Amino acid sequence: MGKIVCLMGKSAVGKDSVYKRLLEDQALGLKTIVPYTTRPIRDGEREGVEYYFTNEAGYKKFRTEGKIIEERLYHTILGPWRYFTVDDGRIEEGMNYLVIGTLESYLKLRDYFGVGRVLPVLLEVDDGIRLQRALDRERMQEQPKYDELCRRFLADSEDFALEKVMGAGVCRSFINIHLEKCLKEIHDYIRGQIDGD
């Protein structure tokens, strides 16, 4: 049975950078499960790479067909944004996958695929560093959305509260200050879990 590595953490902990590098790690051989979202595409994102971008009608169609594995709804300054994983026939038995998610999505994936199959990888960074990274990233957008950045930053404190992390059975986290060191620790952890099967 393959593993599904669920990479998660508060906003601006470096999930996208770690995700891209883990996918490039040939020794891990991870494939992607591309999630869907109803939020607008950001500068530099590509359809079918970071997300499949859809609208509310597309979401409702998947919901009616019973194909949604897990979903999250965020009430943003710009309106409601949905993120969801769909059982769309692209997940093959015996393969190892990498997804980016939240603590809530990790729990739903674990419940859907089984405890032994979904591996949590929690990234952490000091809040001051996280806030600066988020500001730097937002400044690069054609139309920065600072109010949404602030909402997301504050919501993360509740979403990733220590009691919720521990209650989900996530016992290990990885500090992403020095990317190469963090990547090595994550690689070794995943390799140990895959080889341990």
CSV table of C-alpha atoms in Angstrom, one decimal:
chain,number,residue,atom,x,y,z
A,1,MET,CA,0.0,0.0,0.0
A,2,GLY,CA,1.4,3.5,-0.9
A,3,LYS,CA,1.6,6.5,1.3
A,4,ILE,CA,0.0,9.9,1.0
A,5,VAL,CA,2.3,12.5,2.6
A,6,CYS,CA,0.2,15.4,3.8
A,7,LEU,CA,2.3,18.6,4.0
A,8,MET,CA,0.7,21.2,6.2
A,9,GLY,CA,1.4,24.2,8.3
A,10,LYS,CA,0.4,27.8,8.8
A,11,SER,CA,0.5,30.3,6.0
A,12,ALA,CA,4.0,31.4,4.8
A,13,VAL,CA,5.9,28.5,6.5
A,14,GLY,CA,7.3,27.6,3.1
A,15,LYS,CA,4.9,24.8,2.1
A,16,ASP,CA,5.1,25.6,-1.6
A,17,SER,CA,8.9,25.6,-1.6
A,18,VAL,CA,9.1,22.3,0.3
A,19,TYR,CA,6.4,20.8,-1.8
A,20,LYS,CA,8.2,21.5,-5.1
A,21,ARG,CA,11.6,20.2,-3.7
A,22,LEU,CA,10.0,17.0,-2.4
A,23,LEU,CA,8.5,16.3,-5.8
A,24,GLU,CA,11.9,16.8,-7.4
A,25,ASP,CA,13.5,14.3,-4.9
A,26,GLN,CA,13.8,11.2,-7.2
A,27,ALA,CA,14.6,8.9,-4.2
A,28,LEU,CA,11.2,9.5,-2.8
A,29,GLY,CA,9.3,9.2,-6.1
A,30,LEU,CA,6.3,11.1,-4.9
A,31,LYS,CA,3.4,11.9,-7.3
A,32,THR,CA,0.9,14.7,-6.9
A,33,ILE,CA,-2.8,14.7,-6.0
A,34,VAL,CA,-3.8,18.1,-7.3
A,35,PRO,CA,-6.5,19.6,-5.2
A,36,TYR,CA,-9.3,21.8,-6.5
A,37,THR,CA,-10.2,25.4,-5.5
A,38,THR,CA,-12.8,28.1,-6.2
A,39,ARG,CA,-10.4,30.9,-5.4
A,40,PRO,CA,-8.9,33.1,-8.1
A,41,ILE,CA,-5.6,31.9,-9.7
A,42,ARG,CA,-2.6,33.8,-8.3
A,43,ASP,CA,0.3,35.2,-10.4
A,44,GLY,CA,2.6,32.3,-11.4
A,45,GLU,CA,0.1,29.5,-10.7
A,46,ARG,CA,-0.8,27.1,-13.5
A,47,GLU,CA,-4.0,25.1,-14.0
A,48,GLY,CA,-3.6,21.5,-13.0
A,49,VAL,CA,-0.2,22.1,-11.3
A,50,GLU,CA,-0.9,23.8,-8.0
A,51,TYR,CA,-4.7,23.4,-8.2
A,52,TYR,CA,-7.5,22.7,-10.6
A,53,PHE,CA,-9.4,26.0,-10.6
A,54,THR,CA,-13.1,25.8,-10.8
A,55,ASN,CA,-16.2,27.7,-9.7
A,56,GLU,CA,-19.1,27.1,-7.3
A,57,ALA,CA,-21.0,25.2,-10.0
A,58,GLY,CA,-18.0,22.8,-10.5
A,59,TYR,CA,-17.8,22.3,-6.8
A,60,LYS,CA,-21.5,21.5,-6.5
A,61,LYS,CA,-21.3,19.0,-9.4
A,62,PHE,CA,-18.5,17.0,-7.6
A,63,ARG,CA,-20.5,17.2,-4.3
A,64,THR,CA,-23.6,15.8,-6.0
A,65,GLU,CA,-21.6,13.0,-7.6
A,66,GLY,CA,-20.2,12.1,-4.1
A,67,LYS,CA,-16.6,12.5,-5.3
A,68,ILE,CA,-15.3,15.0,-2.7
A,69,ILE,CA,-12.9,13.3,-0.2
A,70,GLU,CA,-12.2,16.4,1.9
A,71,GLU,CA,-13.0,20.1,1.7
A,72,ARG,CA,-12.4,23.4,3.4
A,73,LEU,CA,-14.4,26.6,3.1
A,74,TYR,CA,-12.7,30.0,3.9
A,75,HIS,CA,-14.8,33.1,4.3
A,76,THR,CA,-12.3,35.6,2.9
A,77,ILE,CA,-12.4,39.3,2.5
A,78,LEU,CA,-13.0,38.6,-1.2
A,79,GLY,CA,-15.8,36.1,-0.6
A,80,PRO,CA,-16.0,32.3,0.1
A,81,TRP,CA,-13.1,30.2,-1.2
A,82,ARG,CA,-13.3,26.4,-1.3
A,83,TYR,CA,-10.4,24.0,-1.4
A,84,PHE,CA,-11.2,20.3,-1.9
A,85,THR,CA,-9.7,16.9,-2.9
A,86,VAL,CA,-11.7,14.9,-5.4
A,87,ASP,CA,-11.7,11.2,-6.0
A,88,ASP,CA,-11.4,11.8,-9.7
A,89,GLY,CA,-9.7,8.5,-10.7
A,90,ARG,CA,-6.2,9.9,-10.6
A,91,ILE,CA,-5.1,8.2,-7.3
A,92,GLU,CA,-3.5,4.8,-8.1
A,93,GLU,CA,-3.1,2.1,-5.5
A,94,GLY,CA,0.5,1.3,-4.5
A,95,MET,CA,1.9,4.8,-5.5
A,96,ASN,CA,3.2,7.4,-3.0
A,97,TYR,CA,1.7,10.8,-3.2
A,98,LEU,CA,2.3,14.3,-1.8
A,99,VAL,CA,-0.4,16.8,-1.0
A,100,ILE,CA,-0.6,20.2,0.7
A,101,GLY,CA,-3.3,20.5,3.2
A,102,THR,CA,-4.5,21.7,6.6
A,103,LEU,CA,-4.9,19.8,9.8
A,104,GLU,CA,-8.5,19.3,9.0
A,105,SER,CA,-7.8,18.0,5.5
A,106,TYR,CA,-5.2,15.7,7.0
A,107,LEU,CA,-7.8,14.2,9.3
A,108,LYS,CA,-10.3,13.7,6.5
A,109,LEU,CA,-7.7,12.1,4.2
A,110,ARG,CA,-6.6,9.8,7.1
A,111,ASP,CA,-10.2,8.8,7.7
A,112,TYR,CA,-10.9,8.2,4.0
A,113,PHE,CA,-7.6,6.3,3.1
A,114,GLY,CA,-6.8,4.8,6.5
A,115,VAL,CA,-4.4,5.7,9.4
A,116,GLY,CA,-1.5,3.8,8.1
A,117,ARG,CA,-1.6,5.3,4.7
A,118,VAL,CA,-1.6,9.1,5.4
A,119,LEU,CA,1.6,10.5,6.8
A,120,PRO,CA,1.5,14.0,8.4
A,121,VAL,CA,4.4,16.4,7.8
A,122,LEU,CA,3.9,19.6,9.8
A,123,LEU,CA,6.1,22.7,8.9
A,124,GLU,CA,6.6,25.3,11.5
A,125,VAL,CA,8.3,28.8,11.6
A,126,ASP,CA,8.4,31.6,14.2
A,127,ASP,CA,5.4,33.9,13.7
A,128,GLY,CA,7.6,36.9,13.1
A,129,ILE,CA,9.4,35.2,10.2
A,130,ARG,CA,6.1,33.9,8.9
A,131,LEU,CA,4.5,37.4,8.8
A,132,GLN,CA,7.5,38.9,7.1
A,133,ARG,CA,7.5,36.1,4.4
A,134,ALA,CA,3.8,36.6,3.9
A,135,LEU,CA,4.2,40.4,3.5
A,136,ASP,CA,7.1,39.9,1.0
A,137,ARG,CA,5.0,37.4,-1.0
A,138,GLU,CA,2.0,39.7,-1.1
A,139,ARG,CA,4.0,42.7,-2.2
A,140,MET,CA,5.0,40.8,-5.3
A,141,GLN,CA,1.3,40.3,-6.4
A,142,GLU,CA,-0.1,42.6,-9.0
A,143,GLN,CA,-2.9,43.6,-6.6
A,144,PRO,CA,-1.8,42.8,-3.0
A,145,LYS,CA,-4.6,41.7,-0.7
A,146,TYR,CA,-3.2,42.7,2.8
A,147,ASP,CA,-6.5,42.4,4.6
A,148,GLU,CA,-6.8,38.8,3.4
A,149,LEU,CA,-3.2,38.1,4.5
A,150,CYS,CA,-4.1,39.4,8.0
A,151,ARG,CA,-7.2,37.3,8.2
A,152,ARG,CA,-5.3,34.2,7.2
A,153,PHE,CA,-2.5,34.9,9.6
A,154,LEU,CA,-4.9,35.2,12.6
A,155,ALA,CA,-7.0,32.2,11.6
A,156,ASP,CA,-3.9,30.0,11.5
A,157,SER,CA,-3.4,30.4,15.2
A,158,GLU,CA,-6.7,28.7,15.9
A,159,ASP,CA,-6.5,26.2,13.0
A,160,PHE,CA,-3.1,24.9,14.2
A,161,ALA,CA,-3.5,25.3,17.9
A,162,LEU,CA,-1.2,22.9,19.8
A,163,GLU,CA,-4.2,21.0,21.3
A,164,LYS,CA,-5.6,20.4,17.8
A,165,VAL,CA,-2.2,19.2,16.5
A,166,MET,CA,-1.7,16.8,19.3
A,167,GLY,CA,-5.4,15.7,19.2
A,168,ALA,CA,-4.8,14.8,15.5
A,169,GLY,CA,-1.9,12.5,16.5
A,170,VAL,CA,0.7,14.7,14.8
A,171,CYS,CA,3.7,14.2,17.0
A,172,ARG,CA,6.5,15.5,14.8
A,173,SER,CA,7.1,18.8,13.1
A,174,PHE,CA,9.8,20.3,11.0
A,175,ILE,CA,11.3,23.8,11.5
A,176,ASN,CA,11.7,25.5,8.1
A,177,ILE,CA,14.3,28.2,8.8
A,178,HIS,CA,17.1,26.6,6.8
A,179,LEU,CA,15.4,25.0,3.8
A,180,GLU,CA,18.1,22.4,3.0
A,181,LYS,CA,18.3,21.2,6.6
A,182,CYS,CA,14.5,21.0,6.8
A,183,LEU,CA,14.3,19.1,3.5
A,184,LYS,CA,16.9,16.5,4.6
A,185,GLU,CA,15.0,15.9,7.8
A,186,ILE,CA,11.7,15.5,6.0
A,187,HIS,CA,13.3,13.2,3.3
A,188,ASP,CA,14.7,10.9,6.0
A,189,TYR,CA,11.4,10.8,7.8
A,190,ILE,CA,9.4,10.0,4.7
A,191,ARG,CA,11.9,7.5,3.5
A,192,GLY,CA,11.8,5.7,6.9
A,193,GLN,CA,8.0,5.6,6.7
A,194,ILE,CA,7.9,4.3,3.1
A,195,ASP,CA,10.7,1.7,3.7
A,196,GLY,CA,9.0,0.6,7.0
A,197,ASP,CA,6.0,-0.8,5.1
